[in-house]
Tab-separated table of C-alpha atoms in Angstrom:
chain	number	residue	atom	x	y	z
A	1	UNK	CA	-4.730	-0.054	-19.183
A	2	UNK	CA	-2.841	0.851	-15.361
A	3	UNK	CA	-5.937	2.606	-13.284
A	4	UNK	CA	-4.318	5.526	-11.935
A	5	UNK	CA	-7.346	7.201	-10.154
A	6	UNK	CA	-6.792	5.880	-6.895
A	7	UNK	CA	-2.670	6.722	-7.030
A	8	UNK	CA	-2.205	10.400	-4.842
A	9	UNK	CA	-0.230	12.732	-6.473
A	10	UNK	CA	2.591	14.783	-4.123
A	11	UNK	CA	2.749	18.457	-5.481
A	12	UNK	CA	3.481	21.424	-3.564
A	13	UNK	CA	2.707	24.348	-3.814
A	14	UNK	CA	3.219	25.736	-7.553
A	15	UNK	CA	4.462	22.621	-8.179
A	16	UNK	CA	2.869	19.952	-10.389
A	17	UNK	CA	3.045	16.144	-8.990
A	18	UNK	CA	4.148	13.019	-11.153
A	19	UNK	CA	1.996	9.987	-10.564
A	20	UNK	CA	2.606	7.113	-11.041
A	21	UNK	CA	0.475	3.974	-12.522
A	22	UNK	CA	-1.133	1.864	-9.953
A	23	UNK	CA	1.114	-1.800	-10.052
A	24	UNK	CA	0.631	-4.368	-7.431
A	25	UNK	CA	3.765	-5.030	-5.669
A	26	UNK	CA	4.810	-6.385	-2.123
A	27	UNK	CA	6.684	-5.211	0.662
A	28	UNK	CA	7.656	-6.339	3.868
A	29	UNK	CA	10.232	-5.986	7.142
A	30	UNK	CA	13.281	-6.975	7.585
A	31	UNK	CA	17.139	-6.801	6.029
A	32	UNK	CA	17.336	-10.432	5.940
A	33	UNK	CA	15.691	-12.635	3.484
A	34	UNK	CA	17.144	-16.293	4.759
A	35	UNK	CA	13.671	-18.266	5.155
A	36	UNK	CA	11.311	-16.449	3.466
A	37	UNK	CA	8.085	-18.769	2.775
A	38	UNK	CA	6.778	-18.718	-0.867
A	39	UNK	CA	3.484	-18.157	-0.960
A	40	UNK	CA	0.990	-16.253	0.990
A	41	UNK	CA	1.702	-14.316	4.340
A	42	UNK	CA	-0.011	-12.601	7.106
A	43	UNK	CA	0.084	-8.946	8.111
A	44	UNK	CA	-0.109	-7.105	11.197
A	45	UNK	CA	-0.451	-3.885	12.264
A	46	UNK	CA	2.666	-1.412	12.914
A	47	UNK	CA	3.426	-1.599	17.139
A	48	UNK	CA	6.372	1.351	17.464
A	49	UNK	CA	7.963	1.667	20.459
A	50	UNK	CA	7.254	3.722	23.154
A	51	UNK	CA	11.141	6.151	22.918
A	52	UNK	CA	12.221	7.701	20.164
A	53	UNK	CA	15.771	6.097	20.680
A	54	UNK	CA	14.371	2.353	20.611
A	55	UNK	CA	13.635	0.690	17.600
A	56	UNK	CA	11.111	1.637	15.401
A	57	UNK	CA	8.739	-1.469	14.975
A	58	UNK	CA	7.171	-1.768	11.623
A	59	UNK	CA	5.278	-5.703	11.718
A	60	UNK	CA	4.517	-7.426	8.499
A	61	UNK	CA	5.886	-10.456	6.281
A	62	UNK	CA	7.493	-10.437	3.188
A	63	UNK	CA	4.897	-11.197	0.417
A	64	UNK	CA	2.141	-8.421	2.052
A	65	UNK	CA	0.548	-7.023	-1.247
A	66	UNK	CA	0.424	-3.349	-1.536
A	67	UNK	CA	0.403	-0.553	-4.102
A	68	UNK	CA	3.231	1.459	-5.441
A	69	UNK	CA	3.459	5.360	-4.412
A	70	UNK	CA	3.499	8.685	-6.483
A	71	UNK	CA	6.902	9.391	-7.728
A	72	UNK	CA	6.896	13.354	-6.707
A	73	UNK	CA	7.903	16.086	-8.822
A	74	UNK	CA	11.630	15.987	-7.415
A	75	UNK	CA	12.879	13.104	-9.444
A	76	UNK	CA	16.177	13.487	-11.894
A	77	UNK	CA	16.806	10.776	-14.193
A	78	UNK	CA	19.940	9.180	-14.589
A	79	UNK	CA	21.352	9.932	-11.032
A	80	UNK	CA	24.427	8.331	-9.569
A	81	UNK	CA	25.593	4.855	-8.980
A	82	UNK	CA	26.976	4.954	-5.602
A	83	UNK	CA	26.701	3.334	-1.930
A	84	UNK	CA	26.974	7.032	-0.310
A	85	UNK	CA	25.062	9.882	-1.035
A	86	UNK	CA	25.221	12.166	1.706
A	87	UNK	CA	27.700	14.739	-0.883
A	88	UNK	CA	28.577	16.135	2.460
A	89	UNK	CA	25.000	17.397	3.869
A	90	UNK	CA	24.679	17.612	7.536
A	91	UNK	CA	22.299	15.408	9.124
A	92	UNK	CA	22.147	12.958	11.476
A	93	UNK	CA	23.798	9.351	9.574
A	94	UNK	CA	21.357	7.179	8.039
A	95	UNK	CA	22.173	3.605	7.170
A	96	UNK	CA	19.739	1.415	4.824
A	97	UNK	CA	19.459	-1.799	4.233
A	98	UNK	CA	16.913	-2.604	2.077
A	99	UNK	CA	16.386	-6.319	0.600
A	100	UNK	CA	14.481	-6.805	-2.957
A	101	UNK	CA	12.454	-10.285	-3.089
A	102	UNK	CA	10.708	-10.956	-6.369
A	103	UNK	CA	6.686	-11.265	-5.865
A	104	UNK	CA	6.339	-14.245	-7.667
A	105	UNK	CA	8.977	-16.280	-5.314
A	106	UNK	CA	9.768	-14.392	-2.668
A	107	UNK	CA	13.203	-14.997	-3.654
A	108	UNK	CA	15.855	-12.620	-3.807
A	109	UNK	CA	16.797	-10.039	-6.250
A	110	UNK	CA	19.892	-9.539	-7.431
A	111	UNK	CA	21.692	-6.707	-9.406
A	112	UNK	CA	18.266	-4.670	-9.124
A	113	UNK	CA	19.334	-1.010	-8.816
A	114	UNK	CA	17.610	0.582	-5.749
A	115	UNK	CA	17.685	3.915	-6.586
A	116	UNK	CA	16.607	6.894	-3.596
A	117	UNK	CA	15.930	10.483	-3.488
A	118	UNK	CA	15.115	13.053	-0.240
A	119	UNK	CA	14.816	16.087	0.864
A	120	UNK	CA	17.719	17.246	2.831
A	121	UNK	CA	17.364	18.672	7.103
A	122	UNK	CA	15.983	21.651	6.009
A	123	UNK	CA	13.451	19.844	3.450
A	124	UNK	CA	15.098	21.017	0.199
A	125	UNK	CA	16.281	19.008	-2.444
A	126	UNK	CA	19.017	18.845	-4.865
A	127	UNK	CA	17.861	20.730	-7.813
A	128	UNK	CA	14.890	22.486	-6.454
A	129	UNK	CA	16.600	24.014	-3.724
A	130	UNK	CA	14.657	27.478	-2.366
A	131	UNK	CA	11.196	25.375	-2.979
A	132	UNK	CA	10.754	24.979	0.743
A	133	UNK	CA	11.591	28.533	1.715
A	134	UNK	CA	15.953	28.048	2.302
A	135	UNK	CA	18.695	29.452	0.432
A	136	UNK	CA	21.743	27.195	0.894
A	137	UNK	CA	23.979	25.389	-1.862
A	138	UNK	CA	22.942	23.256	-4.385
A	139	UNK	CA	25.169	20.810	-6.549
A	140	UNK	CA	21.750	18.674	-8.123
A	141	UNK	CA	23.039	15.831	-6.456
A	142	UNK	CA	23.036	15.906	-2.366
A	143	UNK	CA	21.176	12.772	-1.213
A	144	UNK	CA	20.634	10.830	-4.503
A	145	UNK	CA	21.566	7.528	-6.017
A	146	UNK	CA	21.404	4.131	-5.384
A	147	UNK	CA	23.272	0.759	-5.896
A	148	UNK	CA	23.052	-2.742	-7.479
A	149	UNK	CA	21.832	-5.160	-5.087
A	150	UNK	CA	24.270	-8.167	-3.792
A	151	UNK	CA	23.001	-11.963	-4.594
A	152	UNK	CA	21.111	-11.574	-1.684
A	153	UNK	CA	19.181	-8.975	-2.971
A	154	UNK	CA	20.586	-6.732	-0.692
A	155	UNK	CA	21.053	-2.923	-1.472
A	156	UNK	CA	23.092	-0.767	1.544
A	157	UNK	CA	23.035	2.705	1.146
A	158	UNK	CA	24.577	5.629	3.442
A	159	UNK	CA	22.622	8.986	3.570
A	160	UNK	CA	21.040	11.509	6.547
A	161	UNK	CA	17.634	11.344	8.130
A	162	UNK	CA	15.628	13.342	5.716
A	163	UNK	CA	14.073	16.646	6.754
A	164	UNK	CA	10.735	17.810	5.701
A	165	UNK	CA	8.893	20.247	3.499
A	166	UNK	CA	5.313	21.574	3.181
A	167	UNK	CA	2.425	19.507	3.033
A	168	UNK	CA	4.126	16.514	3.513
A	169	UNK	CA	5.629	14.075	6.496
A	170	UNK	CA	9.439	12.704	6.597
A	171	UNK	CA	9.780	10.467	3.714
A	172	UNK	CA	12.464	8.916	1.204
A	173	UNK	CA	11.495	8.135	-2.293
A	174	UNK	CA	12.626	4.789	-3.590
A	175	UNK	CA	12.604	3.433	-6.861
A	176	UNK	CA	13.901	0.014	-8.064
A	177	UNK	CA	14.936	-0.802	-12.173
A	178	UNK	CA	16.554	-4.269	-13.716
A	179	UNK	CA	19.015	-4.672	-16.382
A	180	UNK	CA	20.429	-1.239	-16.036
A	181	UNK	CA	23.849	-0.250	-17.116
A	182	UNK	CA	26.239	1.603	-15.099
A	183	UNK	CA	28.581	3.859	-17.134
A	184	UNK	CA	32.263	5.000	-16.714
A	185	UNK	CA	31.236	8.840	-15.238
A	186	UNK	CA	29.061	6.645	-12.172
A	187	UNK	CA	25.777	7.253	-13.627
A	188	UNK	CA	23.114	4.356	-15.019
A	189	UNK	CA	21.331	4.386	-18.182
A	190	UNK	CA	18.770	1.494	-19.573
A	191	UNK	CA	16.731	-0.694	-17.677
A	192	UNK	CA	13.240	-1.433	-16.574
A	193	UNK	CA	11.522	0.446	-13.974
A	194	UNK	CA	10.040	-2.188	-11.948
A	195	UNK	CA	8.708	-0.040	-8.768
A	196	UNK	CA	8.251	3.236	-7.230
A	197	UNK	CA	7.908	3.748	-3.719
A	198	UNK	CA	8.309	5.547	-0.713
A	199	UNK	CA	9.871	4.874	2.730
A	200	UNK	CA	8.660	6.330	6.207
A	201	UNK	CA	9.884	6.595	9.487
A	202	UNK	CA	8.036	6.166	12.900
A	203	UNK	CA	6.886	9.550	14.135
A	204	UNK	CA	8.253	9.071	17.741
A	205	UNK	CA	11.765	9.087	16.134
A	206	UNK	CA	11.085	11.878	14.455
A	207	UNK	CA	9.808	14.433	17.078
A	208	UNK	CA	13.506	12.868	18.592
A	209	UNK	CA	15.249	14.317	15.465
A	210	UNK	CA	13.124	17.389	15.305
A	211	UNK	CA	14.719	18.567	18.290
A	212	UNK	CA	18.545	18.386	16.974
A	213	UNK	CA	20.506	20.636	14.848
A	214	UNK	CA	20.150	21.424	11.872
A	215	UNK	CA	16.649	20.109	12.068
A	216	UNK	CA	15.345	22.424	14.335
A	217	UNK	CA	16.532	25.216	12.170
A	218	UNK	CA	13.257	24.086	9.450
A	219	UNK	CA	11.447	26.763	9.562
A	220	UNK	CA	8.400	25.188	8.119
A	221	UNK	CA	5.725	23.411	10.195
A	222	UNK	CA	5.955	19.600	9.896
A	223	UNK	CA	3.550	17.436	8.766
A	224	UNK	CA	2.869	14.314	10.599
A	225	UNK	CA	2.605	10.451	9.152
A	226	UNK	CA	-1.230	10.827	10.610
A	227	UNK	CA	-1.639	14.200	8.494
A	228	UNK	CA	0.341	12.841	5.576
A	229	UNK	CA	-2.150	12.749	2.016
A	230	UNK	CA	0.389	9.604	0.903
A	231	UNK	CA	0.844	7.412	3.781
A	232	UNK	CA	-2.113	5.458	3.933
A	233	UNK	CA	-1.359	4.156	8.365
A	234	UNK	CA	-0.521	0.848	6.593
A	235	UNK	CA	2.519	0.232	8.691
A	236	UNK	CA	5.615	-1.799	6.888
A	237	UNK	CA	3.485	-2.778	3.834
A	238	UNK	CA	3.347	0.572	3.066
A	239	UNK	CA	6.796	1.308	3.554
A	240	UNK	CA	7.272	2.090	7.032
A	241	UNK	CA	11.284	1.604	8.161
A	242	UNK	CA	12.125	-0.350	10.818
A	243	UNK	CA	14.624	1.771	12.678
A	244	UNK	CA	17.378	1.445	15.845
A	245	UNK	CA	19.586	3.913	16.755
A	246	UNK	CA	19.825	7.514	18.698
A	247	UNK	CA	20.002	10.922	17.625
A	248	UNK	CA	23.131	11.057	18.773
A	249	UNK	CA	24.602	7.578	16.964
A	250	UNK	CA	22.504	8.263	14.084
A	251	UNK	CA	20.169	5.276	13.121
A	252	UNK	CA	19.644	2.191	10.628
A	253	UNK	CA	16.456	1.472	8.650
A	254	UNK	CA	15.405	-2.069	7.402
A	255	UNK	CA	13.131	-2.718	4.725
A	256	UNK	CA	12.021	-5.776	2.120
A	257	UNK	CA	10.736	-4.456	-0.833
A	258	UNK	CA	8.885	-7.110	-3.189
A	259	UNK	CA	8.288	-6.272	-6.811
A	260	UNK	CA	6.870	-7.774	-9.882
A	261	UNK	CA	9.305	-8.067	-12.599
């Protein structure tokens, strides 16, 4: 039986969380997944950089075992197959790259659908806007959906820097499933879930972000990765992005996810 008493739940207020069963699965830095050793690997700590406009460094090799994340009560099945999911939101631009290696291997994963969800600048989400105290539009489906990865195991996905909501620090949720269908309307159905996860971002970067429209317009006090009940300080092998970019130019985020099949 999956042990789940050691899995945090995330649940605002009035809101019940969705855990997740504890799996062991492996992440690691990087877009790239040319040389990657099979077998074991080191890890080292996190070592960010000392601007907010630099690059974000998140140290750790691919194969770094690690547990999976609580899902969050935000999640809508089914959600769109596509490479862009901004649906128009304002934000500062947000390109991922994120590589899936399979834990047994370390080789890569293709056709894998990496699936994300986040909150928007002013921490609400699609289909629960008002939850973090804004009233603005909501079509239930600004900033989600993922794509099939290449036979590299790469998955490249457009979106914003996420904004932030009570109780919790700037985060993306990230699932990955196998042998899903896509169907005709740009949805998925089928498949295995194979991993859910989160993905952070380096707090200098964020107090950068903080400071620029519309983020600045949260009116909610942010919590930090150190005050975050989730993020465990584990660096990349707990999901920590490695970012480059400005607030101005907008930023890219690497990340190797390994998962058990």
């Amino acid at each position: 039986m999956t042990d789940t008493s050691h899995v945090p739940a995330e649940a605002p207020p009035n809101v019940p969380g969705r855990p997740v069963g504890r799996r062991t699965v492996l992440f690691g830095t990087g877009a790239a997944v040319a040389g990657l050793a099979v077998g074991a690997c080191t890890t080292s700590e996190p070592s960010p950089t000392a601007t907010a406009t630099a690059t974000a460094t998140a140290t750790g090799d691919v194969c770094t075992l690690t547990k999976e994340l609580t899902e969050g009560p935000y999640y809508l099945d089914g959600q769109l197959v596509r490479a862009d999911i901004t649906d128009g939101k304002a934000g500062i631009p947000l390109k991922l790259t994120l590589t899936v290696v399979d834990a047994g291997t370390c080789e890569p994963l293709p056709d894998a659908l990496v699936e994300l969800w986040h909150s928007d600048a002013l921490g609400e989400y699609s289909g629960f806007v008002g939850r973090n105290g804004h009233d603005e539009p909501d079509n239930g489906t600004f900033l989600r959906g993922g794509v099939l990865t290449d036979s590299s195991g790469v998955a490249a996905i457009t979106t914003v820097y996420p904004g932030w909501y009570r109780g919790r620090c700037i985060h993306i949720h990230v699932k990955v499933h196998t042998n899903v269908t896509p169907t005709s309307d740009g949805h998925f159905t089928g498949g295995q879930e194979i991993h859910t996860g989160q993905l952070f971002f380096d707090e200098k970067v964020t107090d950068a972000v903080a400071r620029v429209t519309p983020y600045s317009t949260n009116s909610v006090t942010r919590t930090t990765l150190a005050q975050d009940s989730i993020y465990d300080e584990g660096g990349a092998t707990s999901g920590l992005l490695t970012l480059s970019g400005t607030p101005s130019t907008g930023y890219t985020g690497t990340l190797t996810l390994g998962v058990e099949r």
